[in-house]
GROMACS .gro file of N, CA and C in nm:
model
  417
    1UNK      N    1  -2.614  -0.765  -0.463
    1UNK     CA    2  -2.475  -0.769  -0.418
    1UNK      C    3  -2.436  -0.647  -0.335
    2UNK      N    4  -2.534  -0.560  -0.328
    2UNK     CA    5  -2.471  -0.476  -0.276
    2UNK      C    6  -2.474  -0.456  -0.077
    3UNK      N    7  -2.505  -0.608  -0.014
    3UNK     CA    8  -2.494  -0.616   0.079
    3UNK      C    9  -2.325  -0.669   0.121
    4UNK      N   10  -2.242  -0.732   0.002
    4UNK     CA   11  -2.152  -0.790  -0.006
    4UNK      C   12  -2.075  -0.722   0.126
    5UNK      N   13  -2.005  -0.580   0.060
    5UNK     CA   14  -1.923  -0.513   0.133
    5UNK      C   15  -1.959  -0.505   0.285
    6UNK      N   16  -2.078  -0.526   0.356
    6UNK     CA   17  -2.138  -0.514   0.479
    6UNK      C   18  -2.103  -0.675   0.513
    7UNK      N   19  -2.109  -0.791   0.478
    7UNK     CA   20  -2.050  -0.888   0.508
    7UNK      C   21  -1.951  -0.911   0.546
    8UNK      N   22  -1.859  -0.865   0.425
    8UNK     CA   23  -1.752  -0.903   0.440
    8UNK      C   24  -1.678  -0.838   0.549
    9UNK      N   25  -1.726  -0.695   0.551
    9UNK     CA   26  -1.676  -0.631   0.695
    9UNK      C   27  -1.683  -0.691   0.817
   10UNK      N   28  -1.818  -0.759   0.789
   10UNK     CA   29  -1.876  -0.830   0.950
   10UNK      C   30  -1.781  -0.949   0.936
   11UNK      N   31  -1.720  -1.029   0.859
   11UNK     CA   32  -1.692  -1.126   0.923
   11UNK      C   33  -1.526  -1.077   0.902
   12UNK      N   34  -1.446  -0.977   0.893
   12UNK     CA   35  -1.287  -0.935   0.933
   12UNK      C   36  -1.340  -0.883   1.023
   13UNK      N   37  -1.413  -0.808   1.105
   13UNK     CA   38  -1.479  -0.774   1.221
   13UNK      C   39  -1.485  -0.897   1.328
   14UNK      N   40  -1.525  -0.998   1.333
   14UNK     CA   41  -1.545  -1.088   1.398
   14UNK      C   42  -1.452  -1.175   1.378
   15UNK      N   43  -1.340  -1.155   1.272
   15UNK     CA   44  -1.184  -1.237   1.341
   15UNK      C   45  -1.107  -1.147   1.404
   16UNK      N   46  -1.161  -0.968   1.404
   16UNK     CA   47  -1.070  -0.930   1.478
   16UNK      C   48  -1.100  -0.952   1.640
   17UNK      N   49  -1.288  -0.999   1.640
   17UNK     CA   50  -1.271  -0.960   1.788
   17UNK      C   51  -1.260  -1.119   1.880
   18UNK      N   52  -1.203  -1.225   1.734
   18UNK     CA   53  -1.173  -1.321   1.819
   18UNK      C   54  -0.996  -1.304   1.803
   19UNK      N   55  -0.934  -1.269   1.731
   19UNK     CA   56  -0.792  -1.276   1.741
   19UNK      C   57  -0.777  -1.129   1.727
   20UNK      N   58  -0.728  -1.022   1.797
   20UNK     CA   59  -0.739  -0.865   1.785
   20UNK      C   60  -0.623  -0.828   1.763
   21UNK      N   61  -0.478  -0.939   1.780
   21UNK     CA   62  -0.361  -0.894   1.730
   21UNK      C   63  -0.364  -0.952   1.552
   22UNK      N   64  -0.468  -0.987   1.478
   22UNK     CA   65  -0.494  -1.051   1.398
   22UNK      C   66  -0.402  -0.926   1.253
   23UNK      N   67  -0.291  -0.921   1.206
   23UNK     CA   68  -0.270  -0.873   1.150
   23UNK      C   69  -0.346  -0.860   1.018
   24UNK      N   70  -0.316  -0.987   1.002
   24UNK     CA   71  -0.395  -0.995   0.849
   24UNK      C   72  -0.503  -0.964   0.818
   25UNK      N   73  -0.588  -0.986   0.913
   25UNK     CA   74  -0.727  -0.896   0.917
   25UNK      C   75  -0.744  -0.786   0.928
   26UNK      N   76  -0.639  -0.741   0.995
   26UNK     CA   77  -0.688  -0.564   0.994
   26UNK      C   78  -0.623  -0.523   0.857
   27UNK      N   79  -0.557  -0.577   0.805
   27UNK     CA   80  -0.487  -0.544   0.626
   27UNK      C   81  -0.642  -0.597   0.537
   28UNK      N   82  -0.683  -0.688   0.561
   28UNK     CA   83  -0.821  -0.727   0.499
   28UNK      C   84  -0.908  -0.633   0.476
   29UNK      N   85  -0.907  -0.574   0.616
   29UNK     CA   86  -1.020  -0.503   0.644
   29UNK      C   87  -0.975  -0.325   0.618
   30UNK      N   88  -0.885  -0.337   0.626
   30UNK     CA   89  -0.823  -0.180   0.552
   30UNK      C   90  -0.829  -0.169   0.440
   31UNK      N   91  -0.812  -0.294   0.334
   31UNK     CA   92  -0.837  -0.314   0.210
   31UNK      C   93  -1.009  -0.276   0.166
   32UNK      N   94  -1.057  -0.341   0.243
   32UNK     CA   95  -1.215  -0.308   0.212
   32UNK      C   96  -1.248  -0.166   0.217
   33UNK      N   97  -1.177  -0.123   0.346
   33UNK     CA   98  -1.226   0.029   0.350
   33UNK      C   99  -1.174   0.098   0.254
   34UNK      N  100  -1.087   0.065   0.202
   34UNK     CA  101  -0.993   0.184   0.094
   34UNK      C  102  -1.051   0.157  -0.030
   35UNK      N  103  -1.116   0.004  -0.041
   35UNK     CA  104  -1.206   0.018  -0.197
   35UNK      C  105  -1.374   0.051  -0.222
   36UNK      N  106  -1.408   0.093  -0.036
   36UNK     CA  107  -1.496   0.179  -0.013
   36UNK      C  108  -1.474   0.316   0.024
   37UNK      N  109  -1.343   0.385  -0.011
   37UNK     CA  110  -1.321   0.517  -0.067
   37UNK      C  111  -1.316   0.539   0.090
   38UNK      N  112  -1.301   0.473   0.206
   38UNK     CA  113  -1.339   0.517   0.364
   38UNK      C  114  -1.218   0.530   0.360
   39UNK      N  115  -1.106   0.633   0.337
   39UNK     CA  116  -0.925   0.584   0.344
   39UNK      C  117  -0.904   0.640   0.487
   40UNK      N  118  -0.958   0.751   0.552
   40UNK     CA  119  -0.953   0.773   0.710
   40UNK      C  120  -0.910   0.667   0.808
   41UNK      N  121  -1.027   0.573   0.799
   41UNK     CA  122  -1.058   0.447   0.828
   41UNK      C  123  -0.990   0.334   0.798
   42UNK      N  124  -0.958   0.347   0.653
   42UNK     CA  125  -0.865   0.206   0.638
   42UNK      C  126  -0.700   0.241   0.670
   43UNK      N  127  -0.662   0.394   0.720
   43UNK     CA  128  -0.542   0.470   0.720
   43UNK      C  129  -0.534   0.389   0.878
   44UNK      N  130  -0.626   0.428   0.958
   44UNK     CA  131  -0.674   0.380   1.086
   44UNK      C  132  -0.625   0.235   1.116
   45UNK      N  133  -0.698   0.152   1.103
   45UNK     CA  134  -0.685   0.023   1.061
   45UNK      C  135  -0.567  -0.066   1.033
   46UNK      N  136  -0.481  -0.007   0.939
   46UNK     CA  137  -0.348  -0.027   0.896
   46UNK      C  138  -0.225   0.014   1.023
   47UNK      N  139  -0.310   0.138   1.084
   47UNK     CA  140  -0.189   0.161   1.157
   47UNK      C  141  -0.216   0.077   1.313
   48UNK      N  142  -0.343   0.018   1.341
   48UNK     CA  143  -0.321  -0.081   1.426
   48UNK      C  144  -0.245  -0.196   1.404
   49UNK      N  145  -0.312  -0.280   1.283
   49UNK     CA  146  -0.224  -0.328   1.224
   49UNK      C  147  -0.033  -0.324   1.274
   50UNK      N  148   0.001  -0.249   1.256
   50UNK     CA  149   0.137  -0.189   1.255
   50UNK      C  150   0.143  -0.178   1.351
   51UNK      N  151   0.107  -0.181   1.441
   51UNK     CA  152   0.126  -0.133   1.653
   51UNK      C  153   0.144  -0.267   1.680
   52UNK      N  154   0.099  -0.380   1.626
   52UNK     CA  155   0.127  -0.532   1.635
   52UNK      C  156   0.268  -0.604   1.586
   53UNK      N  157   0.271  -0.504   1.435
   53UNK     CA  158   0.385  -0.603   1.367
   53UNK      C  159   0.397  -0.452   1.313
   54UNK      N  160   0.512  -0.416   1.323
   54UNK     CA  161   0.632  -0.285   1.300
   54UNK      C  162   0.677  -0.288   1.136
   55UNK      N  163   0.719  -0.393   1.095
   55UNK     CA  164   0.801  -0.443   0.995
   55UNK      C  165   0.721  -0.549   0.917
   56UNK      N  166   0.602  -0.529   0.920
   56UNK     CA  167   0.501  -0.610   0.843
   56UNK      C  168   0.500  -0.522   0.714
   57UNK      N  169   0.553  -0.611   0.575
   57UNK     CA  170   0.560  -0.536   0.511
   57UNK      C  171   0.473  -0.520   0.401
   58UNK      N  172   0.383  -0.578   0.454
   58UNK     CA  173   0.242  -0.573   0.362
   58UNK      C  174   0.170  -0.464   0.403
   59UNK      N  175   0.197  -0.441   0.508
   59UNK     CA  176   0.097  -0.351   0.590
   59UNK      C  177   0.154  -0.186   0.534
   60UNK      N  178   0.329  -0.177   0.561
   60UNK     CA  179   0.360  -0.084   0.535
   60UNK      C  180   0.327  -0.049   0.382
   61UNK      N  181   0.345  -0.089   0.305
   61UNK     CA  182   0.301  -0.097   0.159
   61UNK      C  183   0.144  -0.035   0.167
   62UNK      N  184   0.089  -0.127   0.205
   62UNK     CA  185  -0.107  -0.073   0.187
   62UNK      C  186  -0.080   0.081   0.241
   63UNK      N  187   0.002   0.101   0.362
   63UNK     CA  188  -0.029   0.257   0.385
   63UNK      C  189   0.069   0.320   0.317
   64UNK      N  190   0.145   0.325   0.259
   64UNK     CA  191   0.198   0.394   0.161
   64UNK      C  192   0.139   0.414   0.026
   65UNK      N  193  -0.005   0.343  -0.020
   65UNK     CA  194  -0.060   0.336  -0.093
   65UNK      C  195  -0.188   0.405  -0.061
   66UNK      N  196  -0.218   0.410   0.069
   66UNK     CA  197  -0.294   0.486   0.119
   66UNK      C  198  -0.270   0.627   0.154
   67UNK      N  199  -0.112   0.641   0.159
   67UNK     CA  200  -0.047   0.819   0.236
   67UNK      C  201  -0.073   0.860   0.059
   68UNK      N  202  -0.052   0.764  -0.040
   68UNK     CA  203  -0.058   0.838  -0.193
   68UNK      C  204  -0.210   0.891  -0.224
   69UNK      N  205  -0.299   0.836  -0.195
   69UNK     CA  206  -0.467   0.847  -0.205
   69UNK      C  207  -0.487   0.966  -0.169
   70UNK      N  208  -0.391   1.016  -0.061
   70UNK     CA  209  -0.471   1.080   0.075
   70UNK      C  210  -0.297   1.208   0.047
   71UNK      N  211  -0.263   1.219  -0.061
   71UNK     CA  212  -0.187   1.304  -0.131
   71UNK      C  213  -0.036   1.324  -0.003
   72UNK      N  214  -0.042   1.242   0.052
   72UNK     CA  215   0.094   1.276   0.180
   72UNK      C  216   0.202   1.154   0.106
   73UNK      N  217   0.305   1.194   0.021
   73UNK     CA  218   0.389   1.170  -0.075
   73UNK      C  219   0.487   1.151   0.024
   74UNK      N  220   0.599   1.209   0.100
   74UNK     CA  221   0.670   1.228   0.163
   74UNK      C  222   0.671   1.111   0.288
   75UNK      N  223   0.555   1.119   0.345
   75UNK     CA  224   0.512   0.996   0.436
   75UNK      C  225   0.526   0.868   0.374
   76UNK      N  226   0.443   0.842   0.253
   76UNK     CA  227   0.460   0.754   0.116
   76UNK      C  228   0.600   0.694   0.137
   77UNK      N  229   0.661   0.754   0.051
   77UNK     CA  230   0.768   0.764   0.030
   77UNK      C  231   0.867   0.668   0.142
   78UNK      N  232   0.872   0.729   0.260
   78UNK     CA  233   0.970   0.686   0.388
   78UNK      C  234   0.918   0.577   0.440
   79UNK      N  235   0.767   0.533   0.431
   79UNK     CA  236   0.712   0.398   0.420
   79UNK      C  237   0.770   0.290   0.318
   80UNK      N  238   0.787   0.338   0.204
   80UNK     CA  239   0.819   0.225   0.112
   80UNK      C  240   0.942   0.204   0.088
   81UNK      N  241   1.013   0.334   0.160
   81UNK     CA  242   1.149   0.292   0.176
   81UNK      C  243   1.201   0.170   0.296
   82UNK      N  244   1.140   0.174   0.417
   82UNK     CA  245   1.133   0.105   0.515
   82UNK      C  246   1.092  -0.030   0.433
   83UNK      N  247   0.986  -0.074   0.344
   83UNK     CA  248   0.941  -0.166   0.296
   83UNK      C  249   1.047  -0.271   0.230
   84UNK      N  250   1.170  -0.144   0.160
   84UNK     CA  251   1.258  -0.239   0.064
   84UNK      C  252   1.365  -0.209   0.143
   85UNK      N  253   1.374  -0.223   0.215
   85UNK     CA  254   1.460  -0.232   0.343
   85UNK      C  255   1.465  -0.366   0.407
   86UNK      N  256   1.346  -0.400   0.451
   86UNK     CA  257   1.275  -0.507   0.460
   86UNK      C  258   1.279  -0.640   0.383
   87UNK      N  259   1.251  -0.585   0.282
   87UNK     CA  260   1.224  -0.714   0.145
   87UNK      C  261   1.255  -0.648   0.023
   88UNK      N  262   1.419  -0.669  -0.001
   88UNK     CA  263   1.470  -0.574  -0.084
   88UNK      C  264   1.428  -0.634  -0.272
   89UNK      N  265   1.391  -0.725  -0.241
   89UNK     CA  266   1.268  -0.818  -0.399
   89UNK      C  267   1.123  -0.772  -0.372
   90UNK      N  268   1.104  -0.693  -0.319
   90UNK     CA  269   0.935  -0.671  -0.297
   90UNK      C  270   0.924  -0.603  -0.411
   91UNK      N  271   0.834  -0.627  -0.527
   91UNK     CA  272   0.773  -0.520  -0.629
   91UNK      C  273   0.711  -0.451  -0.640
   92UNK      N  274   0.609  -0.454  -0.560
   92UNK     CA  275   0.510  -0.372  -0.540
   92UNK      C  276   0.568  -0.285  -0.443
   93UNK      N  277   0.649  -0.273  -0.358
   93UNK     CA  278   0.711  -0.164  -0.276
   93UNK      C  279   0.792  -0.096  -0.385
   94UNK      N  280   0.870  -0.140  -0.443
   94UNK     CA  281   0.978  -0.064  -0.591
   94UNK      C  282   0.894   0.005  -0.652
   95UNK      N  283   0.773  -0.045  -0.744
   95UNK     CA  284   0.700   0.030  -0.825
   95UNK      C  285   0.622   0.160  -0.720
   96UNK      N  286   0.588   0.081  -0.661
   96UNK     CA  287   0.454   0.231  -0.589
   96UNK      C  288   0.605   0.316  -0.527
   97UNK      N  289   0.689   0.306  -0.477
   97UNK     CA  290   0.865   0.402  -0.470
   97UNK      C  291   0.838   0.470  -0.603
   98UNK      N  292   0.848   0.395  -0.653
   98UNK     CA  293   0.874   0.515  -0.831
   98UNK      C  294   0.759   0.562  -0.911
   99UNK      N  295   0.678   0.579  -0.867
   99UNK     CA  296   0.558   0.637  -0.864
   99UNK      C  297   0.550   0.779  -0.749
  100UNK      N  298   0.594   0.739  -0.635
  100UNK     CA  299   0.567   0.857  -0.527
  100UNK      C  300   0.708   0.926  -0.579
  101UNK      N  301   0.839   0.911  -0.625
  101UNK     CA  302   0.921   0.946  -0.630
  101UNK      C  303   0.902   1.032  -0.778
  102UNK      N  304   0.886   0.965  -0.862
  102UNK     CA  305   0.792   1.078  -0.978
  102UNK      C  306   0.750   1.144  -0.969
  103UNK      N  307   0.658   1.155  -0.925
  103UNK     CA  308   0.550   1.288  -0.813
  103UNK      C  309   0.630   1.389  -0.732
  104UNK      N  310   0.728   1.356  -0.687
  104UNK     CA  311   0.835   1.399  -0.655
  104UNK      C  312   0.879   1.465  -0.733
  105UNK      N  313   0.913   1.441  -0.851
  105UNK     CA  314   1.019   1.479  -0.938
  105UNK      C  315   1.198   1.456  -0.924
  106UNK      N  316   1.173   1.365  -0.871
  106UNK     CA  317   1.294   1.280  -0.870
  106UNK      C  318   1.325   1.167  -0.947
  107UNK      N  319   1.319   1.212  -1.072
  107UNK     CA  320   1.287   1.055  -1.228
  107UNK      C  321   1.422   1.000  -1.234
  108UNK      N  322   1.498   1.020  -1.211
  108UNK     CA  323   1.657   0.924  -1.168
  108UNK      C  324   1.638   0.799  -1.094
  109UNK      N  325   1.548   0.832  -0.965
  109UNK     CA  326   1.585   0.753  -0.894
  109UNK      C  327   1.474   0.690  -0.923
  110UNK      N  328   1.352   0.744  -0.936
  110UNK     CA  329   1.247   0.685  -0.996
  110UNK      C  330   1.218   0.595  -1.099
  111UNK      N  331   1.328   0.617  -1.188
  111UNK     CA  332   1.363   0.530  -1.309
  111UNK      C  333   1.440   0.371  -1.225
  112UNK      N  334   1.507   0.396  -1.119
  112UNK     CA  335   1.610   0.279  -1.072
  112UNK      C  336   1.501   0.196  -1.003
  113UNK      N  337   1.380   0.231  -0.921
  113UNK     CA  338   1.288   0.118  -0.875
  113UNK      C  339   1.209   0.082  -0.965
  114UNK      N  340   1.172   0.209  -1.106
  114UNK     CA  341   1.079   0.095  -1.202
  114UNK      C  342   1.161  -0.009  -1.250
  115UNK      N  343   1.305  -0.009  -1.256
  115UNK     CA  344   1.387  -0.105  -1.357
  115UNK      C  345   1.386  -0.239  -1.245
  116UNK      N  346   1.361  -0.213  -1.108
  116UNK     CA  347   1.425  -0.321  -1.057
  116UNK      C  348   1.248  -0.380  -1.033
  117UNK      N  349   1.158  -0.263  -0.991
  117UNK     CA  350   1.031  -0.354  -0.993
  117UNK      C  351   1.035  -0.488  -1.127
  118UNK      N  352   1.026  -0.399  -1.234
  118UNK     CA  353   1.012  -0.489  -1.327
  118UNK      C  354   1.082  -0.591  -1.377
  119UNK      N  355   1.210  -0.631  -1.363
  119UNK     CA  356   1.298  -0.718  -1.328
  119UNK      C  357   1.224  -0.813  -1.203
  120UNK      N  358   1.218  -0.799  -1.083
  120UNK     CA  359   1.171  -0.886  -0.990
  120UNK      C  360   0.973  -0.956  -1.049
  121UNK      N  361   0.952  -0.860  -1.160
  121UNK     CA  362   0.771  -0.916  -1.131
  121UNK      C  363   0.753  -0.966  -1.266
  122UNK      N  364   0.658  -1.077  -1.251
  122UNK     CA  365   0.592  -1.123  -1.371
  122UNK      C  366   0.419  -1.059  -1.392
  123UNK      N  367   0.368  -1.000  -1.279
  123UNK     CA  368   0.267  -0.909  -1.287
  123UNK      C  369   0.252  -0.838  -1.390
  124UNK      N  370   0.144  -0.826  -1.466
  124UNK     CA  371   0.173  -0.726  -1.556
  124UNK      C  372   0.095  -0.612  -1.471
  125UNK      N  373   0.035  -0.595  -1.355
  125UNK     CA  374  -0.037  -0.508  -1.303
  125UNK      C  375   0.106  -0.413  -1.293
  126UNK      N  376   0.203  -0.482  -1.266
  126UNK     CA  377   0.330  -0.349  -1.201
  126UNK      C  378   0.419  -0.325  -1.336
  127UNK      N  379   0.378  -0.385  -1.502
  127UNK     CA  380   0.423  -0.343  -1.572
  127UNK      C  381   0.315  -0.244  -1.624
  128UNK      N  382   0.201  -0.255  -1.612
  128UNK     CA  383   0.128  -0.116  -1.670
  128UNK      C  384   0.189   0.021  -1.596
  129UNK      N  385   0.213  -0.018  -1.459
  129UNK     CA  386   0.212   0.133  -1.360
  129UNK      C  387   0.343   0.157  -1.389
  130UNK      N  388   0.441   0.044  -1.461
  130UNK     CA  389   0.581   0.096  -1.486
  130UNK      C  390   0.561   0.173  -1.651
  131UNK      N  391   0.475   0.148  -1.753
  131UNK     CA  392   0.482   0.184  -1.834
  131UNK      C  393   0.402   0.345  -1.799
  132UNK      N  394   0.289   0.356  -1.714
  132UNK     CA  395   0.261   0.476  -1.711
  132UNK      C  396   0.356   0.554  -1.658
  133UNK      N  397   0.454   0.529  -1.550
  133UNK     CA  398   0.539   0.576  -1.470
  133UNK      C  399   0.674   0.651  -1.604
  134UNK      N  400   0.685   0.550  -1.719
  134UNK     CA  401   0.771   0.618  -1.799
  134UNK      C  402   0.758   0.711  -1.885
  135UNK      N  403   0.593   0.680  -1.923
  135UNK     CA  404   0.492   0.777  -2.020
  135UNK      C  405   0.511   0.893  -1.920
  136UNK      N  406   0.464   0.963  -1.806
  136UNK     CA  407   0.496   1.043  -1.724
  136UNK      C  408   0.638   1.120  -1.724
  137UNK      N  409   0.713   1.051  -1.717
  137UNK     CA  410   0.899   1.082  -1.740
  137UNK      C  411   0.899   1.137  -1.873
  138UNK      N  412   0.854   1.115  -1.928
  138UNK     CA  413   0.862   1.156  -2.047
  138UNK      C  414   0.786   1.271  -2.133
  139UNK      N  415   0.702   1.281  -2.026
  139UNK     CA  416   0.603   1.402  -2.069
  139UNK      C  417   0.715   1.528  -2.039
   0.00000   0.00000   0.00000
């Protein structure tokens, strides 16, 4: 299996170079790079992505998840604000907000996107990061 990741590259590679405004592919393919630790690259990627579609808010999300990897909080941050701007029910933009905003040390406001993430999601992926997010507050 460990040719997998070289596949799968090749073939978001070869929808980008038949559709190159292909958003979704370059989010595909930013995804791959960021769970091959390449975040330069998938930082890259995302922001073509984004030169296509401005207000794609999947896209903005992945790099706000990527400015957190890559320790630029502040950038984070003004991304995922733009996100719930956008799609003011997005959960995964609320939670990863109150996460960078924690880090912050801003647990007020940080506390107001875990309450509304978790309200909008049946995920329990965004109730673990809300329960670590309060374990944290609380330290």
């Amino acid at each position: 299996h460990k040719n997998q990741p070289d596949k799968a590259e090749q073939c978001y590679r070869r929808i980008l170079d038949i559709d190159p405004k292909n958003v979704a592919g370059y989010i595909s393919l930013a995804n791959l790079q960021k769970s091959l630790e390449r975040n330069d690259e998938a930082i890259n990627t995302i922001n073509i992505a984004l030169k296509f579609e401005p207000d794609n808010v999947d896209a903005l999300v992945n790099l706000a998840i990527l400015y957190t990897v890559t320790d630029k909080w502040k950038e984070s941050e003004t991304l995922l604000r733009r996100a719930i701007e956008l799609q003011p029910d997005n959960a995964e933009a609320h939670i990863n907000l109150a996460v960078v905003l924690e880090r912050e040390g801003k647990q007020i406001e940080a506390q107001k996107h875990v309450s509304k993430a978790e309200s909008l999601s049946t995920d329990g992926e965004i109730h673990i990061v809300a329960g670590a997010v309060y374990h944290r507050m609380g330290d």
